[in-house]
Every structure is written in C-alpha cells, then in structure tokens.
mmCIF file of C-alpha atoms and ligand atoms in Angstrom:
data_model
loop_
_atom_site.group_PDB
_atom_site.id
_atom_site.type_symbol
_atom_site.label_atom_id
_atom_site.label_comp_id
_atom_site.label_asym_id
_atom_site.label_seq_id
_atom_site.Cartn_x
_atom_site.Cartn_y
_atom_site.Cartn_z
ATOM 1 C CA GLU A 1 -83.242 23.429 35.473
ATOM 2 C CA LEU A 2 -86.786 22.194 35.481
ATOM 3 C CA PRO A 3 -88.648 24.040 32.669
ATOM 4 C CA VAL A 4 -90.869 26.962 33.692
ATOM 5 C CA ILE A 5 -93.798 27.495 31.312
ATOM 6 C CA ASP A 6 -95.745 30.743 31.175
ATOM 7 C CA LEU A 7 -99.391 29.746 30.743
ATOM 8 C CA SER A 8 -100.479 33.305 29.930
ATOM 9 C CA GLN A 9 -99.142 32.496 26.448
ATOM 10 C CA LEU A 10 -102.112 30.155 25.936
ATOM 11 C CA GLU A 11 -104.240 33.298 25.665
ATOM 12 C CA ALA A 12 -101.802 35.157 23.387
ATOM 13 C CA ARG A 13 -103.246 36.919 20.365
ATOM 14 C CA GLU A 14 -100.798 35.262 17.954
ATOM 15 C CA GLU A 15 -101.523 31.639 17.209
ATOM 16 C CA GLU A 16 -97.800 30.981 16.965
ATOM 17 C CA ALA A 17 -97.277 31.968 20.612
ATOM 18 C CA ARG A 18 -100.186 29.779 21.731
ATOM 19 C CA GLU A 19 -98.838 26.799 19.807
ATOM 20 C CA GLU A 20 -95.320 27.355 21.133
ATOM 21 C CA CYS A 21 -96.652 27.240 24.684
ATOM 22 C CA LYS A 22 -98.468 23.941 23.972
ATOM 23 C CA SER A 23 -95.299 22.528 22.429
ATOM 24 C CA GLN A 24 -93.302 23.485 25.531
ATOM 25 C CA ILE A 25 -95.800 21.567 27.678
ATOM 26 C CA ALA A 26 -95.559 18.477 25.468
ATOM 27 C CA ARG A 27 -91.759 18.670 25.193
ATOM 28 C CA ALA A 28 -91.309 18.970 28.967
ATOM 29 C CA SER A 29 -93.648 16.003 29.490
ATOM 30 C CA GLU A 30 -91.598 13.912 27.069
ATOM 31 C CA GLU A 31 -88.169 14.950 28.291
ATOM 32 C CA TRP A 32 -88.730 15.533 32.008
ATOM 33 C CA GLY A 33 -92.173 14.215 32.942
ATOM 34 C CA PHE A 34 -92.199 17.310 35.186
ATOM 35 C CA PHE A 35 -92.479 21.059 34.622
ATOM 36 C CA GLN A 36 -93.431 24.251 36.440
ATOM 37 C CA VAL A 37 -96.204 26.598 35.362
ATOM 38 C CA VAL A 38 -96.522 30.307 36.128
ATOM 39 C CA ASN A 39 -99.524 32.574 35.440
ATOM 40 C CA HIS A 40 -101.634 29.507 36.130
ATOM 41 C CA GLY A 41 -104.709 31.461 37.255
ATOM 42 C CA ILE A 42 -104.773 30.397 40.925
ATOM 43 C CA SER A 43 -104.368 33.478 43.049
ATOM 44 C CA GLY A 44 -101.606 33.903 45.604
ATOM 45 C CA ASP A 45 -104.317 34.678 48.139
ATOM 46 C CA ILE A 46 -105.983 31.256 47.748
ATOM 47 C CA LEU A 47 -102.608 29.527 47.976
ATOM 48 C CA LYS A 48 -101.655 31.470 51.100
ATOM 49 C CA ARG A 49 -104.965 30.724 52.813
ATOM 50 C CA LEU A 50 -104.729 27.064 51.861
ATOM 51 C CA ARG A 51 -101.275 26.801 53.418
ATOM 52 C CA TRP A 52 -102.435 28.582 56.565
ATOM 53 C CA GLU A 53 -105.420 26.244 57.053
ATOM 54 C CA GLU A 54 -103.298 23.222 56.235
ATOM 55 C CA GLU A 55 -100.777 24.113 58.932
ATOM 56 C CA LYS A 56 -103.597 24.560 61.424
ATOM 57 C CA ALA A 57 -105.038 21.115 60.637
ATOM 58 C CA PHE A 58 -101.686 19.406 61.074
ATOM 59 C CA LYS A 59 -101.078 21.211 64.373
ATOM 60 C CA GLU A 60 -104.029 19.411 65.953
ATOM 61 C CA PRO A 61 -103.003 16.783 68.511
ATOM 62 C CA PHE A 62 -102.274 13.328 67.098
ATOM 63 C CA ASP A 63 -105.297 11.753 68.778
ATOM 64 C CA VAL A 64 -107.608 14.336 67.152
ATOM 65 C CA LYS A 65 -106.183 13.685 63.680
ATOM 66 C CA THR A 66 -106.423 9.913 64.062
ATOM 67 C CA ARG A 67 -109.799 9.778 65.809
ATOM 68 C CA GLU A 68 -112.231 8.709 63.129
ATOM 69 C CA GLU A 69 -115.385 10.315 64.447
ATOM 70 C CA ASN A 70 -113.587 13.584 64.961
ATOM 71 C CA ASN A 71 -111.557 13.723 61.800
ATOM 72 C CA TYR A 72 -111.465 16.604 59.352
ATOM 73 C CA PHE A 73 -112.550 14.363 56.542
ATOM 74 C CA SER A 74 -114.061 10.902 56.272
ATOM 75 C CA ALA A 75 -112.418 8.013 58.093
ATOM 76 C CA GLY A 76 -108.967 7.003 56.943
ATOM 77 C CA ALA A 77 -107.955 10.331 55.397
ATOM 78 C CA TYR A 78 -105.163 10.891 57.919
ATOM 79 C CA ARG A 79 -101.985 8.928 57.286
ATOM 80 C CA TRP A 80 -98.577 9.006 58.891
ATOM 81 C CA GLY A 81 -95.259 7.214 58.497
ATOM 82 C CA SER A 82 -95.194 3.959 56.534
ATOM 83 C CA PRO A 83 -96.965 1.197 58.472
ATOM 84 C CA THR A 84 -95.553 -1.522 56.203
ATOM 85 C CA ALA A 85 -91.928 -0.292 56.171
ATOM 86 C CA THR A 86 -89.370 -2.895 57.185
ATOM 87 C CA CYS A 87 -86.275 -0.697 56.740
ATOM 88 C CA ILE A 88 -85.305 2.990 56.634
ATOM 89 C CA LYS A 89 -85.468 3.026 52.821
ATOM 90 C CA GLN A 90 -89.195 2.341 52.899
ATOM 91 C CA LEU A 91 -89.985 4.886 55.561
ATOM 92 C CA SER A 92 -91.653 8.224 54.778
ATOM 93 C CA TRP A 93 -90.996 10.833 57.462
ATOM 94 C CA SER A 94 -94.271 12.649 56.909
ATOM 95 C CA GLU A 95 -97.950 12.864 57.670
ATOM 96 C CA ALA A 96 -100.783 13.509 55.216
ATOM 97 C CA PHE A 97 -104.486 13.931 54.684
ATOM 98 C CA HIS A 98 -105.416 11.970 51.569
ATOM 99 C CA ILE A 99 -108.875 13.135 50.537
ATOM 100 C CA PRO A 100 -111.254 12.097 47.759
ATOM 101 C CA LEU A 101 -112.576 15.253 46.105
ATOM 102 C CA THR A 102 -116.102 14.060 46.771
ATOM 103 C CA ASP A 103 -115.461 14.602 50.496
ATOM 104 C CA ILE A 104 -114.658 18.242 49.902
ATOM 105 C CA ILE A 105 -117.364 19.033 47.414
ATOM 106 C CA ALA A 106 -120.087 16.940 49.054
ATOM 107 C CA SER A 107 -119.464 18.311 52.520
ATOM 108 C CA ASN A 108 -119.598 21.943 51.470
ATOM 109 C CA ASN A 109 -122.683 21.541 49.329
ATOM 110 C CA ASN A 110 -124.465 19.683 52.027
ATOM 111 C CA ASN A 111 -124.746 21.719 55.172
ATOM 112 C CA ASP A 112 -126.414 19.119 57.343
ATOM 113 C CA ASN A 113 -123.954 16.420 56.210
ATOM 114 C CA ASN A 114 -126.676 13.796 56.197
ATOM 115 C CA ASN A 115 -125.450 12.031 53.100
ATOM 116 C CA ASN A 116 -122.071 11.103 54.423
ATOM 117 C CA ASN A 117 -120.232 10.708 57.658
ATOM 118 C CA ILE A 118 -118.077 13.765 57.322
ATOM 119 C CA PRO A 119 -118.134 15.833 60.482
ATOM 120 C CA SER A 120 -118.836 19.518 60.128
ATOM 121 C CA ASN A 121 -115.824 20.847 62.071
ATOM 122 C CA ASN A 122 -113.235 22.940 60.295
ATOM 123 C CA ASN A 123 -115.323 24.210 57.425
ATOM 124 C CA THR A 124 -112.768 26.896 56.599
ATOM 125 C CA LEU A 125 -110.214 24.287 55.586
ATOM 126 C CA ARG A 126 -112.726 22.463 53.407
ATOM 127 C CA LEU A 127 -114.004 25.717 51.920
ATOM 128 C CA ILE A 128 -110.547 26.890 50.873
ATOM 129 C CA MET A 129 -109.779 23.386 49.587
ATOM 130 C CA GLU A 130 -112.910 23.542 47.479
ATOM 131 C CA HIS A 131 -111.831 26.902 46.034
ATOM 132 C CA PHE A 132 -108.424 25.497 45.229
ATOM 133 C CA ALA A 133 -109.784 22.203 43.854
ATOM 134 C CA SER A 134 -112.308 23.861 41.557
ATOM 135 C CA ARG A 135 -109.551 25.961 39.972
ATOM 136 C CA VAL A 136 -106.814 23.371 39.916
ATOM 137 C CA SER A 137 -109.116 20.764 38.363
ATOM 138 C CA LYS A 138 -109.767 23.132 35.439
ATOM 139 C CA LEU A 139 -106.044 23.652 35.079
ATOM 140 C CA ALA A 140 -105.441 19.880 35.092
ATOM 141 C CA GLU A 141 -108.141 19.379 32.457
ATOM 142 C CA ARG A 142 -106.630 22.063 30.260
ATOM 143 C CA ILE A 143 -103.109 20.636 30.490
ATOM 144 C CA ALA A 144 -104.380 17.101 29.815
ATOM 145 C CA GLU A 145 -106.337 18.398 26.822
ATOM 146 C CA ILE A 146 -103.193 20.067 25.416
ATOM 147 C CA LEU A 147 -101.125 16.926 25.930
ATOM 148 C CA ALA A 148 -103.795 14.798 24.261
ATOM 149 C CA GLU A 149 -104.022 17.228 21.345
ATOM 150 C CA LYS A 150 -100.222 17.206 20.954
ATOM 151 C CA MET A 151 -100.188 13.428 20.608
ATOM 152 C CA GLY A 152 -102.964 13.613 18.028
ATOM 153 C CA ASP A 153 -105.782 12.382 20.254
ATOM 154 C CA LYS A 154 -109.076 14.020 19.376
ATOM 155 C CA SER A 155 -111.187 11.789 21.620
ATOM 156 C CA SER A 156 -112.702 12.966 24.886
ATOM 157 C CA PHE A 157 -111.503 9.885 26.810
ATOM 158 C CA ILE A 158 -109.608 11.780 29.517
ATOM 159 C CA LYS A 159 -112.297 14.412 29.973
ATOM 160 C CA GLU A 160 -115.017 11.792 30.247
ATOM 161 C CA ASN A 161 -113.132 9.650 32.741
ATOM 162 C CA CYS A 162 -111.241 12.076 34.982
ATOM 163 C CA LEU A 163 -114.129 13.674 36.840
ATOM 164 C CA PRO A 164 -114.158 15.604 40.102
ATOM 165 C CA ASP A 165 -115.592 12.559 41.845
ATOM 166 C CA THR A 166 -112.642 10.388 40.850
ATOM 167 C CA CYS A 167 -109.864 12.849 41.761
ATOM 168 C CA TYR A 168 -107.956 13.260 45.042
ATOM 169 C CA MET A 169 -106.175 15.893 47.047
ATOM 170 C CA ARG A 170 -103.345 15.258 49.438
ATOM 171 C CA LEU A 171 -102.044 17.605 52.104
ATOM 172 C CA ASN A 172 -98.496 16.732 53.136
ATOM 173 C CA ARG A 173 -96.450 17.788 56.137
ATOM 174 C CA TYR A 174 -92.819 16.816 56.526
ATOM 175 C CA PRO A 175 -91.614 17.459 60.071
ATOM 176 C CA ALA A 176 -87.992 18.527 60.517
ATOM 177 C CA CYS A 177 -85.854 15.413 60.770
ATOM 178 C CA PRO A 178 -82.675 15.929 62.783
ATOM 179 C CA VAL A 179 -81.699 12.260 62.510
ATOM 180 C CA ARG A 180 -79.575 11.258 59.530
ATOM 181 C CA ALA A 181 -80.220 7.537 59.830
ATOM 182 C CA ARG A 182 -78.888 5.347 57.078
ATOM 183 C CA CYS A 183 -79.860 2.076 55.506
ATOM 184 C CA GLY A 184 -76.937 1.185 53.246
ATOM 185 C CA ASP A 185 -76.601 4.226 50.990
ATOM 186 C CA GLU A 186 -80.104 5.446 51.729
ATOM 187 C CA ILE A 187 -81.025 8.214 54.143
ATOM 188 C CA ILE A 188 -84.463 8.878 55.603
ATOM 189 C CA ASN A 189 -86.848 10.361 53.042
ATOM 190 C CA GLY A 190 -89.777 12.658 53.735
ATOM 191 C CA LEU A 191 -91.578 10.706 51.026
ATOM 192 C CA MET A 192 -89.983 7.613 49.550
ATOM 193 C CA ALA A 193 -89.197 7.465 45.844
ATOM 194 C CA HIS A 194 -92.363 6.783 43.847
ATOM 195 C CA THR A 195 -94.178 7.550 40.625
ATOM 196 C CA ASP A 196 -97.766 8.812 40.711
ATOM 197 C CA SER A 197 -100.371 6.373 39.477
ATOM 198 C CA ASP A 198 -102.767 9.026 38.113
ATOM 199 C CA PHE A 199 -102.993 10.863 34.767
ATOM 200 C CA LEU A 200 -101.271 13.941 36.063
ATOM 201 C CA THR A 201 -100.531 15.700 39.328
ATOM 202 C CA ILE A 202 -100.457 19.394 40.137
ATOM 203 C CA LEU A 203 -98.382 20.270 43.162
ATOM 204 C CA TYR A 204 -98.221 23.403 45.249
ATOM 205 C CA GLN A 205 -94.914 23.075 47.080
ATOM 206 C CA ASP A 206 -93.420 24.969 49.985
ATOM 207 C CA HIS A 207 -92.110 28.426 49.031
ATOM 208 C CA GLN A 208 -89.108 28.290 51.282
ATOM 209 C CA VAL A 209 -88.211 24.764 52.209
ATOM 210 C CA GLY A 210 -87.046 22.658 49.277
ATOM 211 C CA GLY A 211 -86.900 18.874 49.341
ATOM 212 C CA LEU A 212 -88.606 17.658 46.171
ATOM 213 C CA GLN A 213 -86.257 15.728 43.900
ATOM 214 C CA LEU A 214 -86.854 13.931 40.619
ATOM 215 C CA VAL A 215 -84.892 11.578 38.420
ATOM 216 C CA LYS A 216 -83.483 13.062 35.225
ATOM 217 C CA ASP A 217 -81.044 11.073 33.089
ATOM 218 C CA GLY A 218 -80.506 8.614 35.914
ATOM 219 C CA LYS A 219 -79.644 11.281 38.512
ATOM 220 C CA TRP A 220 -81.608 12.859 41.351
ATOM 221 C CA ILE A 221 -82.221 16.566 40.680
ATOM 222 C CA ALA A 222 -83.517 19.000 43.324
ATOM 223 C CA VAL A 223 -86.457 21.250 42.407
ATOM 224 C CA LYS A 224 -85.839 24.751 43.759
ATOM 225 C CA PRO A 225 -88.904 26.326 45.377
ATOM 226 C CA ASN A 226 -90.466 28.962 43.100
ATOM 227 C CA PRO A 227 -93.175 31.005 44.867
ATOM 228 C CA GLU A 228 -94.889 31.874 41.568
ATOM 229 C CA ALA A 229 -95.069 28.335 40.222
ATOM 230 C CA LEU A 230 -97.134 25.198 40.497
ATOM 231 C CA ILE A 231 -95.460 21.932 39.554
ATOM 232 C CA VAL A 232 -97.059 19.540 37.076
ATOM 233 C CA ASN A 233 -96.001 15.928 36.668
ATOM 234 C CA ILE A 234 -97.089 13.088 34.432
ATOM 235 C CA GLY A 235 -98.495 9.983 36.141
ATOM 236 C CA ASP A 236 -98.361 6.298 35.155
ATOM 237 C CA LEU A 237 -101.753 6.375 33.432
ATOM 238 C CA PHE A 238 -100.736 9.163 31.059
ATOM 239 C CA GLN A 239 -97.507 7.320 30.308
ATOM 240 C CA ALA A 240 -99.569 4.222 29.430
ATOM 241 C CA TYR A 241 -102.203 6.183 27.501
ATOM 242 C CA SER A 242 -99.520 8.029 25.487
ATOM 243 C CA ASN A 243 -97.750 4.681 24.925
ATOM 244 C CA GLY A 244 -94.573 5.884 26.608
ATOM 245 C CA LEU A 245 -94.423 9.306 24.956
ATOM 246 C CA TYR A 246 -94.973 11.249 28.176
ATOM 247 C CA LYS A 247 -92.866 10.068 31.119
ATOM 248 C CA SER A 248 -93.970 9.234 34.620
ATOM 249 C CA VAL A 249 -90.745 9.700 36.565
ATOM 250 C CA TYR A 250 -89.602 8.759 40.042
ATOM 251 C CA HIS A 251 -89.601 11.534 42.582
ATOM 252 C CA ARG A 252 -89.112 11.783 46.338
ATOM 253 C CA VAL A 253 -88.944 14.322 49.123
ATOM 254 C CA VAL A 254 -85.787 14.514 51.208
ATOM 255 C CA THR A 255 -85.986 15.581 54.825
ATOM 256 C CA ASN A 256 -84.787 18.862 56.226
ATOM 257 C CA PRO A 257 -82.892 18.774 59.554
ATOM 258 C CA ILE A 258 -84.230 22.144 60.778
ATOM 259 C CA SER A 259 -87.462 23.176 59.048
ATOM 260 C CA GLU A 260 -90.809 21.517 58.534
ATOM 261 C CA ARG A 261 -92.216 21.559 54.998
ATOM 262 C CA PHE A 262 -95.747 21.515 53.547
ATOM 263 C CA SER A 263 -97.159 20.690 50.136
ATOM 264 C CA THR A 264 -100.542 20.147 48.506
ATOM 265 C CA ALA A 265 -101.062 17.734 45.623
ATOM 266 C CA TYR A 266 -104.034 17.396 43.286
ATOM 267 C CA PHE A 267 -104.289 13.995 41.600
ATOM 268 C CA PHE A 268 -106.141 14.038 38.293
ATOM 269 C CA CYS A 269 -107.302 10.467 37.751
ATOM 270 C CA PRO A 270 -110.147 8.271 36.530
ATOM 271 C CA SER A 271 -111.936 5.758 38.751
ATOM 272 C CA SER A 272 -109.881 2.657 39.556
ATOM 273 C CA ASP A 273 -111.949 0.424 37.265
ATOM 274 C CA THR A 274 -111.187 2.472 34.123
ATOM 275 C CA VAL A 275 -109.275 0.426 31.565
ATOM 276 C CA ILE A 276 -106.490 2.395 29.914
ATOM 277 C CA ASP A 277 -105.647 1.412 26.361
ATOM 278 C CA SER A 278 -102.702 3.140 24.725
ATOM 279 C CA PHE A 279 -103.635 5.660 22.070
ATOM 280 C CA THR A 280 -101.091 4.394 19.526
ATOM 281 C CA LYS A 281 -100.355 0.790 18.579
ATOM 282 C CA PRO A 282 -98.640 -1.576 19.072
ATOM 283 C CA SER A 283 -99.068 -0.952 22.743
ATOM 284 C CA LEU A 284 -96.066 -1.126 25.067
ATOM 285 C CA TYR A 285 -98.412 -1.975 27.920
ATOM 286 C CA ARG A 286 -100.794 -4.779 28.736
ATOM 287 C CA LYS A 287 -104.420 -3.787 29.214
ATOM 288 C CA PHE A 288 -105.263 -4.177 32.858
ATOM 289 C CA ASN A 289 -108.649 -4.255 34.434
ATOM 290 C CA PHE A 290 -108.331 -3.777 38.155
ATOM 291 C CA ARG A 291 -111.756 -5.328 38.740
ATOM 292 C CA GLU A 292 -110.673 -8.679 37.294
ATOM 293 C CA TYR A 293 -107.906 -9.193 39.846
HETATM 294 C C1 AKG B 301 -97.056 13.260 46.598
HETATM 295 O O1 AKG B 301 -97.878 13.704 47.426
HETATM 296 O O2 AKG B 301 -97.248 12.214 45.919
HETATM 297 C C2 AKG B 301 -95.782 13.990 46.357
HETATM 298 O O3 AKG B 301 -94.985 13.523 45.578
HETATM 299 C C3 AKG B 301 -95.516 15.261 47.112
HETATM 300 C C4 AKG B 301 -94.239 15.938 46.711
HETATM 301 C C5 AKG B 301 -93.899 17.129 47.563
HETATM 302 O O4 AKG B 301 -94.293 17.200 48.723
HETATM 303 O O5 AKG B 301 -93.186 18.006 47.068
#
C-alpha cells in the first residue's frame, strides 16, 4: 500500500517524532516516488468547494470552454483529448484546464483585469483556486525543504527557483468511458502513462472514483481513494537534482465505465529556463539548458 504520512508529526514536541516523519517522507520518495499525506493543513471545506466549482466549470458547453475570449482563464488553458495521438495507447480520455498560477493570482488581485487578458467571469472558481493554491504551495515548499534537508542540501536553490509565478495548477475531468477499445494489450487511459516534469506534484484526487495507478517494482499499482489524503509525487527535476535518489515514476489514470472522475494537481516547478545541476557528483544527468535548444 502506498505510504500514508501524518504531517501533524512535523509539529510534534519530541524531536525524534519530527525527524521520523521527515525520514518517512524521504524514504517514500526513494522507494515509491509517491506517498499520501494526512493532516496536511488544507481544510475539507476548501477541498469540497474546489471540487464543486471545478465540476461547474467542466459542465459548461464545449464551445464556451474552447472559446478563447470567453474562457475561464487565459487562452489555451482548456485542453481535451490528445490532438497528436495516432493510436489508442496515446489517447487520454479526459479534459483539463492547465493554468499558470499567475493567472489565478493576477486575476484576483486585479479587479479591472487591465494587465492581462483574463476575463472576469467565474470569479468564485478563481477565488477558491487561489485559496487552495496559497495553501498547497506552502505545503509543497515544506515537503521540498524536508527532502532537500534529508539529502544534505543546505542551499536555497529550490526555494529561490520554484516561485508562485512559475508553478501551475491543472483541473482534470475524466468522463465515464463505456468503450473498452484496445490497441494491442493497451486499453483506453484517462491519462496516458507519464512522469511529471516538475520538482514535485501535489494531487487532490476523487474521493470515490479511483483510477490513478503508478509503477512499483515494474507493476502497475492502483491508488485507493482516501478522502483525508493528498497525494505527493516526485517529478523529473527532483530526480535529477537529487541525482537519482528520489524517483520520478510513471503513473496513469485508467478510465471508469460508469462514473466520471475529477482531480486537481499542483505542479511545483521552476521556470523552464532554470538549469538543474545534480546536488551530488558525479552527475547521472547531463546539464540541459532549454534556452539553448
Ligand atoms: C496529472 O495531472 O499529471 C495527473 O497525473 C493526474 C492524476 C489523477 O488525475 O489522479
């Protein structure tokens, strides 16, 4: 079973309990690349309201979601299917709003919206997203800080580079998929197998409808929905920064024939021109500057 870590232990009076909690986080990141956290400090009320608003946004007609001038967020946030898929294996049976955090923060702090082209409809969704983002970004920072500390990194590299204006949120909806189409051994996925390219991701997944699976010891394992928990996973950049210590593992979402499913992901990442150098040497990875390519 995917480890469940009680974050209230980080505030425990005994240092031993605090250190044990940090060790659990590091161990899970090494062995699984994924873990669940409970007592994470984000209230059930915020999560419930977020889900409610998210459902409402996805229920809008397709032409409203795709119309740029009438979108919830800036142009291009709404995505559906897999435009480049050439076979079932590459298809994602889902729709999403992929939103830079700057869209959420800027639009709410700027009532007349003069600085950007974000329309002012649906402020409740953006407001609740801002509440969620402000809390979840602190949680991401804290977990990253613990992981850095556990690998002996005393620098402030992650903190300096993963800022609210470089992070993203993604709202996902997976419609029920009654078709069990096949492509060789593959069936239709809600989200095709992938690793995340960020430092780390915090995911609020559906309380009832499962579907998230991850690779552990070469096998796909299903993550059971836990209403109390948020899911944390290591991204490619943390794997590179930790020189392979923490694992960025493949995960996917399988479809459900009867029920739709929702999830919300927070991607904790630096800007795309940040060069990641591994903390220990020799480095397993080549330094890569996106700007030079
Ligand atoms: C993503 O948005 O990258 C995910 O992996 C979402 C996973 C989920 O919906 O459970």
